[in-house]
């Protein structure tokens, strides 16, 4: 890992620790043989007062209790569509719980069972850094013709910046539509915070050249770019990435093709450009699941996405051969922080009338973040 990546990771850890301790009170022991029984009892006691949302990257022990499974987009829609449940228990990471809070009514309370479940990619773009970038673009008279697009995997503060400045949120399934929409409104895009999704969409879907994209490094003056580079660029990519999907390499693709005859490589667009270019199929989490489910028995897939999901797909599709693209195992460590003890603790606390680990986005931030989220939900 490069030094700058370690610095970015370190910054993410700082942000997570700023969010405070992961939970208050005593967690049940993970070895408690009655843990599943306790989870069932607490879930039953909460009844319709609670809705449990589970991201596809969650552990099986947690996803088993999810009322709705989905990627970040599907879960945001589920949160927006359900105004009845008083508690929305979000088994995912911090930015997803923030979006759920923004999209639910004031009566609903969004609970993240472990507050240290952040996202290293989301933490790679802070509000201060993005405001600084925007100031530089304004000085160059570029900001007025630049539309910010932020990936769902960003903090509420970044979504709010995007909403205030005429932009929209996107997900991996609608990034192409969001970028086309932005080019109808302006001449340039500032794409936050995932450089890979921005580059892959510009290159593979919009037909732009790699040279049309530049990378803004928030740790360098002027983003490490000349004024002319900023003026010439069509897409300014933020220097952020997913620490899980960024691990997959072209070598992984070549090796699996050599070892497994007839294998098809299926990857998420958060992977590097050289990986998505060499893959057979590129798609969002929901698209990866659908592709595997609908493929013919006997088909072989090497999948480049989070390991909990790949393992689940292998277990649920035993008529197909499913392997992880990288031989070295890698879960998303922050997604994995939500485990059954944390879920049981959160549910039992709610049963006892204690609202714990509530995620509440400040009103002004939420107002403009919702503008950006609503623009995404209204994309043609
Ligand atoms: S898989 Fe990557 S983008 Fe998703 S939560 Fe983990 S670090 Fe963030």
Short mmCIF file of N, CA, C and O in Angstrom, two decimals, residues 125-210:
data_model
loop_
_atom_site.label_atom_id
_atom_site.label_comp_id
_atom_site.label_asym_id
_atom_site.label_seq_id
_atom_site.Cartn_x
_atom_site.Cartn_y
_atom_site.Cartn_z
N UNK A 125 -13.14 11.95 1.36
CA UNK A 125 -13.52 13.31 0.92
C UNK A 125 -14.20 13.99 2.10
O UNK A 125 -15.32 13.63 2.45
N UNK A 126 -13.52 14.95 2.72
CA UNK A 126 -14.15 15.70 3.81
C UNK A 126 -14.74 16.99 3.25
O UNK A 126 -14.34 17.46 2.17
N UNK A 127 -15.67 17.57 4.01
CA UNK A 127 -16.33 18.80 3.55
C UNK A 127 -15.29 19.91 3.35
O UNK A 127 -15.35 20.66 2.36
N UNK A 128 -14.33 20.02 4.28
CA UNK A 128 -13.32 21.09 4.17
C UNK A 128 -12.50 20.92 2.88
O UNK A 128 -12.22 21.89 2.17
N UNK A 129 -12.13 19.68 2.58
CA UNK A 129 -11.33 19.43 1.37
C UNK A 129 -12.12 19.75 0.10
O UNK A 129 -11.60 20.35 -0.85
N UNK A 130 -13.39 19.34 0.09
CA UNK A 130 -14.20 19.57 -1.12
C UNK A 130 -14.50 21.06 -1.29
O UNK A 130 -14.46 21.59 -2.41
N UNK A 131 -14.75 21.76 -0.18
CA UNK A 131 -14.96 23.21 -0.27
C UNK A 131 -13.70 23.90 -0.81
O UNK A 131 -13.78 24.83 -1.60
N UNK A 132 -12.55 23.43 -0.36
CA UNK A 132 -11.29 24.01 -0.83
C UNK A 132 -11.13 23.80 -2.34
O UNK A 132 -10.77 24.72 -3.08
N UNK A 133 -11.45 22.61 -2.81
CA UNK A 133 -11.39 22.31 -4.25
C UNK A 133 -12.32 23.25 -5.02
O UNK A 133 -11.95 23.85 -6.03
N UNK A 134 -13.55 23.40 -4.50
CA UNK A 134 -14.55 24.24 -5.18
C UNK A 134 -14.09 25.69 -5.25
O UNK A 134 -14.30 26.38 -6.25
N UNK A 135 -13.43 26.16 -4.17
CA UNK A 135 -12.90 27.53 -4.17
C UNK A 135 -11.86 27.70 -5.28
O UNK A 135 -11.82 28.72 -5.96
N UNK A 136 -11.01 26.69 -5.42
CA UNK A 136 -9.98 26.75 -6.49
C UNK A 136 -10.65 26.79 -7.86
O UNK A 136 -10.25 27.55 -8.74
N UNK A 137 -11.68 25.97 -8.03
CA UNK A 137 -12.39 25.96 -9.33
C UNK A 137 -13.08 27.30 -9.56
O UNK A 137 -13.14 27.80 -10.69
N UNK A 138 -13.59 27.90 -8.50
CA UNK A 138 -14.26 29.21 -8.64
C UNK A 138 -13.25 30.27 -9.07
O UNK A 138 -13.54 31.11 -9.93
N UNK A 139 -12.05 30.23 -8.46
CA UNK A 139 -11.02 31.22 -8.82
C UNK A 139 -10.66 31.12 -10.29
O UNK A 139 -10.30 32.11 -10.94
N UNK A 140 -10.74 29.92 -10.83
CA UNK A 140 -10.41 29.72 -12.25
C UNK A 140 -11.63 29.90 -13.16
O UNK A 140 -11.57 29.60 -14.36
N UNK A 141 -12.74 30.34 -12.57
CA UNK A 141 -14.02 30.50 -13.30
C UNK A 141 -14.51 29.19 -13.92
O UNK A 141 -15.11 29.17 -14.99
N UNK A 142 -14.21 28.10 -13.24
CA UNK A 142 -14.63 26.79 -13.74
C UNK A 142 -15.87 26.30 -12.99
O UNK A 142 -16.70 25.58 -13.55
N UNK A 143 -15.99 26.70 -11.72
CA UNK A 143 -17.06 26.14 -10.88
C UNK A 143 -18.44 26.34 -11.50
O UNK A 143 -19.29 25.44 -11.45
N UNK A 144 -18.66 27.52 -12.11
CA UNK A 144 -20.00 27.83 -12.64
C UNK A 144 -20.43 26.86 -13.73
O UNK A 144 -21.63 26.64 -13.95
N UNK A 145 -19.46 26.26 -14.42
CA UNK A 145 -19.85 25.31 -15.48
C UNK A 145 -19.58 23.86 -15.09
O UNK A 145 -19.58 22.96 -15.93
N UNK A 146 -19.31 23.64 -13.78
CA UNK A 146 -19.03 22.29 -13.29
C UNK A 146 -20.19 21.79 -12.45
O UNK A 146 -20.68 22.50 -11.58
N UNK A 147 -20.63 20.56 -12.74
CA UNK A 147 -21.73 19.96 -11.97
C UNK A 147 -21.13 18.89 -11.06
O UNK A 147 -20.50 17.94 -11.56
N UNK A 148 -21.29 19.01 -9.74
CA UNK A 148 -20.79 17.93 -8.88
C UNK A 148 -21.72 16.73 -8.89
O UNK A 148 -22.93 16.87 -8.85
N UNK A 149 -21.12 15.56 -8.99
CA UNK A 149 -21.86 14.30 -8.85
C UNK A 149 -21.16 13.53 -7.75
O UNK A 149 -19.95 13.30 -7.83
N UNK A 150 -21.90 13.17 -6.73
CA UNK A 150 -21.27 12.37 -5.69
C UNK A 150 -21.88 10.97 -5.64
O UNK A 150 -23.09 10.81 -5.76
N UNK A 151 -21.02 10.01 -5.50
CA UNK A 151 -21.43 8.62 -5.32
C UNK A 151 -22.18 8.53 -3.99
O UNK A 151 -21.89 9.28 -3.05
N UNK A 152 -23.13 7.61 -3.95
CA UNK A 152 -23.87 7.37 -2.71
C UNK A 152 -22.91 7.17 -1.53
O UNK A 152 -23.19 7.55 -0.40
N UNK A 153 -21.75 6.58 -1.83
CA UNK A 153 -20.77 6.27 -0.78
C UNK A 153 -19.99 7.52 -0.38
O UNK A 153 -18.79 7.64 -0.61
N UNK A 154 -20.71 8.48 0.17
CA UNK A 154 -20.09 9.72 0.62
C UNK A 154 -20.88 10.20 1.83
O UNK A 154 -22.03 9.81 2.03
N UNK A 155 -20.27 11.07 2.61
CA UNK A 155 -20.94 11.55 3.83
C UNK A 155 -22.11 12.46 3.47
O UNK A 155 -22.20 13.00 2.36
N UNK A 156 -22.98 12.69 4.44
CA UNK A 156 -24.11 13.61 4.24
C UNK A 156 -23.59 15.01 3.91
O UNK A 156 -24.21 15.74 3.13
N UNK A 157 -22.45 15.39 4.49
CA UNK A 157 -21.89 16.72 4.23
C UNK A 157 -21.52 16.87 2.75
O UNK A 157 -21.74 17.93 2.15
N UNK A 158 -20.99 15.82 2.15
CA UNK A 158 -20.61 15.90 0.73
C UNK A 158 -21.88 15.87 -0.15
O UNK A 158 -21.97 16.58 -1.17
N UNK A 159 -22.86 15.08 0.24
CA UNK A 159 -24.12 15.08 -0.51
C UNK A 159 -24.75 16.48 -0.43
O UNK A 159 -25.31 16.99 -1.40
N UNK A 160 -24.64 17.10 0.75
CA UNK A 160 -25.20 18.43 0.93
C UNK A 160 -24.48 19.45 0.04
O UNK A 160 -25.12 20.28 -0.63
N UNK A 161 -23.16 19.39 0.01
CA UNK A 161 -22.38 20.26 -0.89
C UNK A 161 -22.88 20.09 -2.33
O UNK A 161 -23.08 21.06 -3.07
N UNK A 162 -23.09 18.84 -2.72
CA UNK A 162 -23.53 18.53 -4.08
C UNK A 162 -24.90 19.13 -4.37
O UNK A 162 -25.12 19.76 -5.41
N UNK A 163 -25.82 18.96 -3.42
CA UNK A 163 -27.17 19.52 -3.61
C UNK A 163 -27.16 21.04 -3.70
O UNK A 163 -27.86 21.64 -4.51
N UNK A 164 -26.32 21.67 -2.86
CA UNK A 164 -26.26 23.14 -2.84
C UNK A 164 -25.67 23.69 -4.13
O UNK A 164 -25.92 24.83 -4.51
N UNK A 165 -24.87 22.90 -4.82
CA UNK A 165 -24.17 23.39 -6.01
C UNK A 165 -24.69 22.78 -7.30
O UNK A 165 -23.94 22.62 -8.28
N UNK A 166 -25.96 22.41 -7.31
CA UNK A 166 -26.62 22.02 -8.55
C UNK A 166 -26.41 20.58 -8.99
O UNK A 166 -26.76 20.21 -10.11
N UNK A 167 -25.83 19.75 -8.11
CA UNK A 167 -25.51 18.39 -8.51
C UNK A 167 -26.43 17.33 -7.94
O UNK A 167 -27.44 17.64 -7.31
N UNK A 168 -26.06 16.08 -8.18
CA UNK A 168 -26.90 14.95 -7.77
C UNK A 168 -26.03 13.83 -7.21
O UNK A 168 -24.84 13.75 -7.48
N UNK A 169 -26.70 12.97 -6.45
CA UNK A 169 -26.06 11.73 -5.98
C UNK A 169 -26.19 10.71 -7.10
O UNK A 169 -27.09 10.80 -7.94
N UNK A 170 -25.29 9.73 -7.15
CA UNK A 170 -25.47 8.60 -8.06
C UNK A 170 -25.08 7.32 -7.35
O UNK A 170 -24.47 7.36 -6.28
N UNK A 171 -25.46 6.20 -7.92
CA UNK A 171 -25.01 4.90 -7.42
C UNK A 171 -24.29 4.19 -8.57
O UNK A 171 -24.26 4.71 -9.69
N UNK A 172 -23.80 3.00 -8.29
CA UNK A 172 -23.09 2.30 -9.37
C UNK A 172 -24.06 1.87 -10.46
O UNK A 172 -23.65 1.62 -11.59
N UNK A 173 -25.36 1.80 -10.15
CA UNK A 173 -26.30 1.38 -11.19
C UNK A 173 -26.82 2.56 -12.03
O UNK A 173 -27.33 2.34 -13.12
N UNK A 174 -26.70 3.79 -11.53
CA UNK A 174 -27.22 4.90 -12.35
C UNK A 174 -26.17 5.99 -12.62
O UNK A 174 -26.52 7.10 -13.00
N UNK A 175 -24.88 5.65 -12.42
CA UNK A 175 -23.82 6.65 -12.63
C UNK A 175 -23.83 7.17 -14.06
O UNK A 175 -23.61 8.37 -14.30
N UNK A 176 -24.11 6.31 -15.03
CA UNK A 176 -24.12 6.74 -16.43
C UNK A 176 -25.21 7.79 -16.64
O UNK A 176 -24.98 8.85 -17.22
N UNK A 177 -26.43 7.50 -16.13
CA UNK A 177 -27.53 8.45 -16.29
C UNK A 177 -27.21 9.76 -15.58
O UNK A 177 -27.48 10.85 -16.10
N UNK A 178 -26.62 9.67 -14.39
CA UNK A 178 -26.31 10.89 -13.63
C UNK A 178 -25.27 11.74 -14.37
O UNK A 178 -25.40 12.97 -14.44
N UNK A 179 -24.26 11.09 -14.95
CA UNK A 179 -23.23 11.87 -15.64
C UNK A 179 -23.78 12.48 -16.94
O UNK A 179 -23.44 13.61 -17.29
N UNK A 180 -24.64 11.73 -17.63
CA UNK A 180 -25.25 12.31 -18.85
C UNK A 180 -26.11 13.51 -18.47
O UNK A 180 -26.09 14.55 -19.14
N UNK A 181 -26.87 13.38 -17.39
CA UNK A 181 -27.71 14.48 -16.90
C UNK A 181 -26.83 15.70 -16.58
O UNK A 181 -27.16 16.83 -16.93
N UNK A 182 -25.69 15.44 -15.94
CA UNK A 182 -24.80 16.55 -15.56
C UNK A 182 -24.23 17.24 -16.80
O UNK A 182 -24.12 18.47 -16.83
N UNK A 183 -23.88 16.47 -17.83
CA UNK A 183 -23.33 17.09 -19.04
C UNK A 183 -24.39 17.87 -19.82
O UNK A 183 -24.05 18.72 -20.63
N UNK A 184 -25.67 17.59 -19.58
CA UNK A 184 -26.72 18.41 -20.19
C UNK A 184 -26.82 19.77 -19.49
O UNK A 184 -27.24 20.76 -20.06
N UNK A 185 -26.41 19.79 -18.20
CA UNK A 185 -26.52 21.03 -17.41
C UNK A 185 -25.25 21.86 -17.42
O UNK A 185 -25.26 23.05 -17.16
N UNK A 186 -24.12 21.21 -17.62
CA UNK A 186 -22.84 21.94 -17.54
C UNK A 186 -21.82 21.35 -18.49
O UNK A 186 -22.13 20.47 -19.30
N UNK A 187 -20.60 21.86 -18.38
CA UNK A 187 -19.55 21.40 -19.30
C UNK A 187 -18.59 20.41 -18.66
O UNK A 187 -17.84 19.73 -19.35
N UNK A 188 -18.56 20.40 -17.34
CA UNK A 188 -17.60 19.55 -16.63
C UNK A 188 -18.29 18.89 -15.46
O UNK A 188 -19.30 19.40 -14.96
N UNK A 189 -17.67 17.80 -14.98
CA UNK A 189 -18.18 17.12 -13.79
C UNK A 189 -17.06 17.05 -12.75
O UNK A 189 -15.91 16.75 -13.10
N UNK A 190 -17.43 17.34 -11.50
CA UNK A 190 -16.54 17.01 -10.37
C UNK A 190 -17.12 15.75 -9.77
O UNK A 190 -18.23 15.76 -9.23
N UNK A 191 -16.42 14.62 -9.92
CA UNK A 191 -16.96 13.33 -9.49
C UNK A 191 -16.33 12.93 -8.16
O UNK A 191 -15.12 12.77 -8.05
N UNK A 192 -17.19 12.75 -7.14
CA UNK A 192 -16.75 12.46 -5.77
C UNK A 192 -17.30 11.12 -5.30
O UNK A 192 -18.40 10.77 -5.70
N UNK A 193 -16.71 10.41 -4.36
CA UNK A 193 -15.28 10.48 -4.05
C UNK A 193 -14.54 9.33 -4.73
O UNK A 193 -13.35 9.19 -4.52
N UNK A 194 -15.25 8.50 -5.54
CA UNK A 194 -14.62 7.30 -6.10
C UNK A 194 -14.08 7.54 -7.50
O UNK A 194 -14.84 7.56 -8.48
N UNK A 195 -12.77 7.70 -7.60
CA UNK A 195 -12.17 7.94 -8.91
C UNK A 195 -12.47 6.81 -9.90
O UNK A 195 -12.65 7.06 -11.09
N UNK A 196 -12.54 5.57 -9.39
CA UNK A 196 -12.70 4.44 -10.32
C UNK A 196 -14.09 4.42 -10.96
O UNK A 196 -14.22 4.24 -12.16
N UNK A 197 -15.13 4.59 -10.14
CA UNK A 197 -16.48 4.61 -10.71
C UNK A 197 -16.61 5.76 -11.70
O UNK A 197 -17.18 5.61 -12.79
N UNK A 198 -16.07 6.93 -11.35
CA UNK A 198 -16.15 8.09 -12.25
C UNK A 198 -15.42 7.82 -13.55
O UNK A 198 -15.96 8.06 -14.65
N UNK A 199 -14.21 7.30 -13.45
CA UNK A 199 -13.40 7.06 -14.67
C UNK A 199 -14.03 5.96 -15.52
O UNK A 199 -14.16 6.09 -16.74
N UNK A 200 -14.44 4.87 -14.87
CA UNK A 200 -15.00 3.74 -15.62
C UNK A 200 -16.29 4.14 -16.34
O UNK A 200 -16.54 3.72 -17.48
N UNK A 201 -17.10 4.96 -15.69
CA UNK A 201 -18.35 5.39 -16.32
C UNK A 201 -18.06 6.32 -17.49
O UNK A 201 -18.63 6.19 -18.58
N UNK A 202 -17.14 7.26 -17.28
CA UNK A 202 -16.78 8.20 -18.35
C UNK A 202 -16.22 7.45 -19.56
O UNK A 202 -16.58 7.72 -20.71
N UNK A 203 -15.37 6.47 -19.30
CA UNK A 203 -14.64 5.77 -20.36
C UNK A 203 -15.50 4.70 -21.04
O UNK A 203 -15.62 4.64 -22.26
N UNK A 204 -16.14 3.85 -20.21
CA UNK A 204 -16.86 2.70 -20.77
C UNK A 204 -18.27 3.05 -21.24
O UNK A 204 -18.79 2.46 -22.18
N UNK A 205 -18.91 3.99 -20.57
CA UNK A 205 -20.33 4.27 -20.87
C UNK A 205 -20.53 5.54 -21.67
O UNK A 205 -21.42 5.64 -22.49
N UNK A 206 -19.70 6.57 -21.39
CA UNK A 206 -19.90 7.85 -22.08
C UNK A 206 -18.95 8.03 -23.27
O UNK A 206 -19.06 9.01 -24.01
N UNK A 207 -18.02 7.09 -23.42
CA UNK A 207 -17.11 7.17 -24.57
C UNK A 207 -16.06 8.25 -24.47
O UNK A 207 -15.44 8.62 -25.47
N UNK A 208 -15.82 8.78 -23.27
CA UNK A 208 -14.75 9.78 -23.12
C UNK A 208 -13.40 9.07 -23.13
O UNK A 208 -13.30 7.86 -22.88
N UNK A 209 -12.35 9.85 -23.36
CA UNK A 209 -10.99 9.27 -23.31
C UNK A 209 -10.48 9.35 -21.88
O UNK A 209 -10.91 10.23 -21.13
N UNK A 210 -9.54 8.46 -21.56
CA UNK A 210 -8.96 8.52 -20.20
C UNK A 210 -8.32 9.88 -19.96
O UNK A 210 -8.35 10.41 -18.86
#
